[in-house]
Amino acid sequence: MEVVTSILSLHEARNRLQGSLGFVPTMGYLHEGHLSLVRAARAQNSSVAVSIFVNPTQFGPNEDLDKYPRDLERDTELLEQRGADLVWAPTEEIMYPPGFQTTVTVAEVTKPLEGAHRPGHFQGVTTVVAKLFNVVQPDRAYFGQKDAQQVVVIRQMVRDLGFNVELRVSPIVREPDGLALSSRNALLNPAEREAATVLYRALTAAVEEWQDGWREAAHLRETMASTTTAERLARLEYVSVADPETLHELEDNAERALLSMAVYIGSTRLIDNMLVGVSEE
Ligand code: AMP
C-alpha cells in the first residue's frame, strides 16, 4: 500500500494501478462504517484507493473542525490490513492552494435537511468530491447511507457534470445498541454515549409504526420528536419524513420515505436515518 500526499505523487501511484479502481473518500478516524466501504470496494475492483482529508470548507464557522478526531497512523494501519492499495492524505494547502477560487454548487437537493441547518456545507462537500474524483479518476466511488442527503447530492452532481464514476452506496453500520458508527462518537462522554442511542430509538419507533400501517408523515415526525425530547441530554435540531429522491418534506402519506434527524448530544451533533418503502442499495 502506498501513502501519498501531493497530487503529483497521487497521479504517479494511480497510473501504476491496473484494472478498475474503487475509491472511498473519508475524513479519517476510521471505523467499521468506513471499513465496510473499503470491503465493498475491495470485492468489486482490481484496486482500492482511499482519501483521508478533514475538509475545512464543509464545516461552518461554529462547527467542530478543530476538535474533529484525527489519527492518520492508525488509519493507514487499518487500511493496510484491509487491503487498500493507495491512500491519499493531502494537506489543506494541497487541496486548496493559495488563490483557490473554484466551487461546485448543487442547487435544489442541498436546500432542505442538512443544507438548511449547515449553510455552505454541501458546497464544501461537492467542491472537494469533484476535486477528489478529478484527481483520483476512480471507476467506482463508495459512500455510506449514513449521510443520506450527501448521496443524493453527489448523485446529482455526477449526473449534471458527467463524471465517469459509478456510485455505490453501503448500508449504515451500527453499534450493538443501534448507535450509527461515526467518528464524532469519540467526542461523547459515557453519559452522552448512552443518550446517543436516542436517534436509533426515535427512528425505530417511527419505522415500527410505519410497519404497523401508520402512514401520516406528521404523525411519524411527532413520534421521532417526542422520543427525542424525552432524552434529557438530547437537543433536537430537526426530524424529517421526506421523499427519498427530491428530499421534499412529505405532507400527507409516507408510502416511500427517508426518515432522518439531527440531534445535539451535549455539544456533539449526530445524524441518522432510515428508509421505509424503499429497498436499500
Ligand atoms: P466521513 O469520514 O464521515 O466523511 O465518512 C466517509 C464515508 O463513510 C461517507 O460516505 C459516510 O457516509 C460513510 N460512513 C460514515 N459512517 C458510516 C456508517 N456508520 N455506516 C456506513 N457508512 C458510513
Coordinates of C-alpha atoms and ligand atoms in Angstrom, one line a residue:
M1 CA 0.0 0.0 0.0
E2 CA 1.3 3.5 -0.9
V3 CA 0.5 6.5 1.2
V4 CA 0.9 9.8 -0.7
T5 CA 0.3 13.5 -0.1
S6 CA 1.0 15.5 -3.2
I7 CA -1.2 15.5 -6.4
L8 CA 1.8 14.5 -8.5
S9 CA 2.7 11.5 -6.4
L10 CA -1.0 10.5 -6.4
H11 CA -1.1 10.6 -10.2
E12 CA 2.1 8.6 -10.4
A13 CA 0.8 5.9 -7.9
R14 CA -2.7 5.9 -9.6
N15 CA -1.1 5.3 -13.0
R16 CA 0.7 2.2 -11.7
L17 CA -2.7 0.6 -10.7
Q18 CA -4.1 -1.8 -13.2
G19 CA -7.8 -2.5 -13.9
S20 CA -10.8 -1.0 -12.2
L21 CA -10.3 1.4 -9.3
G22 CA -12.7 1.6 -6.4
F23 CA -12.4 4.8 -4.4
V24 CA -13.5 5.6 -0.8
P25 CA -13.5 9.3 0.2
T26 CA -13.3 9.8 4.0
M27 CA -12.4 12.3 6.7
G28 CA -10.4 9.7 8.6
Y29 CA -10.5 8.5 12.1
L30 CA -11.7 5.3 10.5
H31 CA -14.3 2.9 12.0
E32 CA -16.2 -0.1 10.7
G33 CA -18.6 2.1 8.8
H34 CA -15.7 3.4 6.6
L35 CA -14.2 -0.1 6.5
S36 CA -17.4 -1.6 5.2
L37 CA -17.0 0.8 2.2
V38 CA -13.4 -0.4 1.8
R39 CA -14.6 -4.0 1.9
A40 CA -17.1 -3.4 -0.8
A41 CA -14.6 -1.5 -3.0
R42 CA -12.1 -4.4 -2.4
A43 CA -14.6 -7.0 -3.5
Q44 CA -15.7 -5.1 -6.6
N45 CA -12.5 -3.7 -8.1
S46 CA -8.9 -4.6 -9.0
S47 CA -7.6 -1.8 -6.8
V48 CA -8.8 0.4 -4.0
A49 CA -7.9 4.0 -3.2
V50 CA -8.9 5.8 0.0
S51 CA -8.6 9.5 0.7
I52 CA -8.3 11.0 4.2
F53 CA -8.9 14.7 4.4
V54 CA -10.8 16.6 7.0
N55 CA -12.3 19.1 4.6
P56 CA -12.4 22.6 6.2
T57 CA -14.8 24.0 3.7
Q58 CA -17.7 21.7 4.7
F59 CA -17.5 22.9 8.3
G60 CA -19.4 26.1 9.4
P61 CA -17.6 28.7 11.5
N62 CA -19.2 27.4 14.7
E63 CA -18.8 23.8 13.9
D64 CA -16.3 21.2 15.2
L65 CA -13.5 21.4 12.7
D66 CA -10.8 21.9 15.4
K67 CA -11.9 19.1 17.6
Y68 CA -12.7 16.7 14.8
P69 CA -10.7 13.5 15.7
R70 CA -7.7 12.6 13.6
D71 CA -5.2 9.7 13.7
L72 CA -3.5 9.2 10.3
E73 CA -1.1 6.5 11.6
R74 CA -3.9 4.3 12.9
D75 CA -6.0 4.9 9.8
T76 CA -3.2 3.8 7.5
E77 CA -2.6 0.7 9.5
L78 CA -6.3 -0.3 9.3
L79 CA -6.3 0.4 5.6
E80 CA -3.2 -1.7 5.0
Q81 CA -4.8 -4.6 6.9
R82 CA -8.0 -4.3 4.8
G83 CA -6.1 -4.5 1.5
A84 CA -6.2 -0.9 0.3
D85 CA -3.6 -0.1 -2.4
L86 CA -3.4 3.6 -2.2
V87 CA -4.1 6.2 0.4
W88 CA -4.2 9.9 -0.4
A89 CA -3.9 12.2 2.6
P90 CA -3.4 15.7 1.2
T91 CA -2.8 18.8 3.3
E92 CA -5.1 21.8 3.2
E93 CA -2.5 23.6 1.1
I94 CA -2.5 20.8 -1.5
M95 CA -6.3 20.6 -1.7
Y96 CA -6.8 24.4 -1.6
P97 CA -3.6 26.1 -2.8
P98 CA -3.3 29.8 -2.4
G99 CA -5.6 31.6 -4.8
F100 CA -8.1 28.7 -5.0
Q101 CA -11.3 30.2 -6.3
T102 CA -13.5 27.4 -7.8
T103 CA -16.6 25.9 -6.3
V104 CA -19.2 23.4 -7.3
T105 CA -22.8 24.0 -6.2
V106 CA -25.8 21.7 -6.5
A107 CA -29.0 23.7 -6.2
E108 CA -32.3 22.1 -5.1
V109 CA -31.4 18.9 -3.2
T110 CA -28.9 20.8 -1.0
K111 CA -31.6 23.1 0.3
P112 CA -33.5 21.1 2.9
L113 CA -32.3 18.9 5.9
E114 CA -28.6 19.2 6.5
G115 CA -28.3 22.0 3.9
A116 CA -30.9 24.1 5.8
H117 CA -29.0 23.8 9.1
R118 CA -25.5 23.8 7.8
P119 CA -25.2 26.7 5.3
G120 CA -22.4 26.1 2.8
H121 CA -21.8 22.5 4.0
F122 CA -22.8 20.9 0.7
Q123 CA -20.9 23.3 -1.4
G124 CA -17.8 22.3 0.6
V125 CA -18.7 18.6 0.0
T126 CA -19.3 18.9 -3.7
T127 CA -16.3 21.0 -4.4
V128 CA -13.9 18.6 -2.6
V129 CA -15.6 15.5 -4.0
A130 CA -15.4 16.9 -7.5
K131 CA -11.7 17.6 -7.0
L132 CA -11.1 14.1 -5.5
F133 CA -12.9 12.5 -8.5
N134 CA -10.9 14.6 -10.9
V135 CA -7.5 13.7 -9.3
V136 CA -8.1 10.1 -8.4
Q137 CA -10.1 9.2 -11.6
P138 CA -11.9 6.2 -10.0
D139 CA -14.2 3.8 -11.8
R140 CA -16.5 3.4 -8.8
A141 CA -16.9 5.5 -5.7
Y142 CA -18.2 4.2 -2.4
F143 CA -20.4 6.2 0.0
G144 CA -22.4 5.4 3.1
Q145 CA -26.2 5.7 3.5
K146 CA -25.3 7.2 6.9
D147 CA -25.1 10.5 5.0
A148 CA -28.3 10.0 3.0
Q149 CA -28.5 13.6 1.7
Q150 CA -24.9 13.5 0.7
V151 CA -25.6 10.5 -1.5
V152 CA -28.5 12.3 -3.2
V153 CA -26.3 15.5 -3.7
I154 CA -23.3 13.7 -5.1
R155 CA -25.5 11.6 -7.4
Q156 CA -27.0 14.8 -8.8
M157 CA -23.5 16.3 -9.3
V158 CA -22.2 13.2 -11.1
R159 CA -25.2 13.3 -13.4
D160 CA -25.1 17.0 -14.0
L161 CA -21.4 17.3 -14.6
G162 CA -21.0 13.9 -16.5
F163 CA -18.4 12.4 -14.1
N164 CA -17.5 8.9 -15.4
V165 CA -17.9 7.4 -11.9
E166 CA -20.3 4.8 -10.8
L167 CA -21.6 5.4 -7.3
R168 CA -22.2 2.6 -4.8
V169 CA -24.0 3.0 -1.5
S170 CA -23.5 0.8 1.6
P171 CA -25.9 0.4 4.4
I172 CA -25.3 2.1 7.8
V173 CA -23.1 0.2 10.2
R174 CA -24.3 0.4 13.8
E175 CA -23.1 -0.4 17.3
P176 CA -24.9 -3.4 19.0
D177 CA -27.2 -0.9 20.8
G178 CA -28.1 0.8 17.4
L179 CA -25.9 3.9 17.5
A180 CA -24.7 4.6 14.0
L181 CA -20.9 4.5 13.8
S182 CA -19.4 8.0 13.4
S183 CA -16.0 9.5 14.0
R184 CA -17.8 12.0 16.2
N185 CA -18.9 9.3 18.6
A186 CA -15.4 9.6 20.1
L187 CA -16.3 13.0 21.4
L188 CA -19.1 11.7 23.6
N189 CA -18.6 11.2 27.3
P190 CA -20.1 8.0 28.9
A191 CA -23.5 9.5 29.8
E192 CA -23.7 11.2 26.3
R193 CA -22.8 7.9 24.7
E194 CA -25.7 6.2 26.4
A195 CA -28.1 9.1 25.4
A196 CA -26.9 9.0 21.8
T197 CA -28.9 5.8 21.2
V198 CA -32.0 8.2 21.1
L199 CA -31.6 8.7 17.4
Y200 CA -31.8 5.0 16.7
R201 CA -34.7 4.7 19.2
A202 CA -36.6 7.5 17.6
L203 CA -36.2 6.2 14.1
T204 CA -37.0 2.7 15.1
A205 CA -40.2 3.8 16.9
A206 CA -41.3 5.6 13.7
V207 CA -40.4 2.7 11.4
E208 CA -42.3 0.2 13.7
E209 CA -45.4 2.4 13.4
W210 CA -45.0 2.6 9.7
Q211 CA -44.7 -1.3 9.6
D212 CA -47.9 -1.4 11.7
G213 CA -49.7 0.6 9.0
W214 CA -49.3 4.3 10.2
R215 CA -48.6 6.4 7.1
E216 CA -49.2 10.1 8.2
A217 CA -45.9 11.8 7.8
A218 CA -46.8 14.3 10.5
H219 CA -47.5 11.5 12.9
L220 CA -44.2 9.8 12.2
R221 CA -42.3 13.1 12.7
E222 CA -44.1 13.6 16.0
T223 CA -43.1 10.1 17.2
M224 CA -39.4 10.8 16.3
A225 CA -39.6 14.2 18.0
S226 CA -41.3 13.1 21.2
T227 CA -38.9 10.1 21.7
T228 CA -36.0 12.5 21.3
T229 CA -37.2 15.3 23.6
A230 CA -37.8 12.6 26.4
E231 CA -34.0 12.2 26.4
R232 CA -32.6 14.7 28.8
L233 CA -29.1 15.1 27.2
A234 CA -30.6 15.4 23.7
R235 CA -31.4 18.6 21.9
L236 CA -33.4 18.0 18.7
E237 CA -32.3 20.0 15.7
Y238 CA -34.7 18.5 13.1
V239 CA -36.8 15.5 12.3
S240 CA -37.9 14.8 8.7
V241 CA -40.1 12.4 6.8
A242 CA -39.2 13.2 3.2
D243 CA -39.3 12.0 -0.4
P244 CA -36.2 9.8 -0.8
E245 CA -35.3 11.4 -4.2
T246 CA -36.3 15.0 -4.0
L247 CA -35.9 15.3 -0.2
H248 CA -39.1 17.4 -0.1
E249 CA -40.9 17.0 3.2
L250 CA -43.9 14.8 2.8
E251 CA -47.2 16.5 3.8
D252 CA -49.6 13.5 3.6
N253 CA -48.9 9.8 3.5
A254 CA -45.4 8.3 3.6
E255 CA -45.5 5.3 1.3
R256 CA -41.8 5.7 0.5
A257 CA -39.8 7.9 2.7
L258 CA -36.5 8.9 4.1
L259 CA -36.8 9.3 7.9
S260 CA -33.9 11.5 9.1
M261 CA -32.8 13.6 12.0
A262 CA -30.1 15.7 13.6
V263 CA -29.6 15.9 17.3
Y264 CA -27.1 17.5 19.6
I265 CA -25.9 15.3 22.4
G266 CA -24.1 17.8 24.6
S267 CA -22.1 19.7 22.1
T268 CA -21.8 16.8 19.6
R269 CA -24.1 16.9 16.6
L270 CA -25.2 13.5 15.4
I271 CA -27.3 12.5 12.4
D272 CA -29.1 9.2 11.5
N273 CA -31.7 8.0 9.1
M274 CA -33.8 5.0 8.0
L275 CA -35.7 4.3 4.8
V276 CA -39.3 3.0 4.6
G277 CA -40.9 1.5 1.5
V278 CA -37.6 1.6 -0.4
S279 CA -35.1 -1.3 -0.7
E280 CA -31.6 -0.1 0.3
E281 CA -29.0 -0.4 -2.4
Ligands
AMP1 P1 -16.8 10.7 6.8 O1 -15.4 10.3 7.2 O2 -17.6 10.9 8.0 O3 -16.8 11.8 5.8 O4 -17.4 9.4 6.1 C1 -16.8 8.9 4.9 C2 -17.8 7.9 4.3 O5 -18.1 6.9 5.3 C3 -19.1 8.6 3.9 O6 -19.6 8.1 2.7 C4 -20.0 8.2 5.0 O7 -21.4 8.1 4.7 C5 -19.5 6.8 5.4 N1 -19.9 6.4 6.7 C6 -19.7 7.1 7.9 N2 -20.3 6.4 8.9 C7 -20.9 5.3 8.4 C8 -21.6 4.2 9.0 N3 -21.9 4.2 10.3 N4 -22.0 3.2 8.1 C9 -21.8 3.3 6.8 N5 -21.1 4.3 6.2 C10 -20.6 5.3 7.0

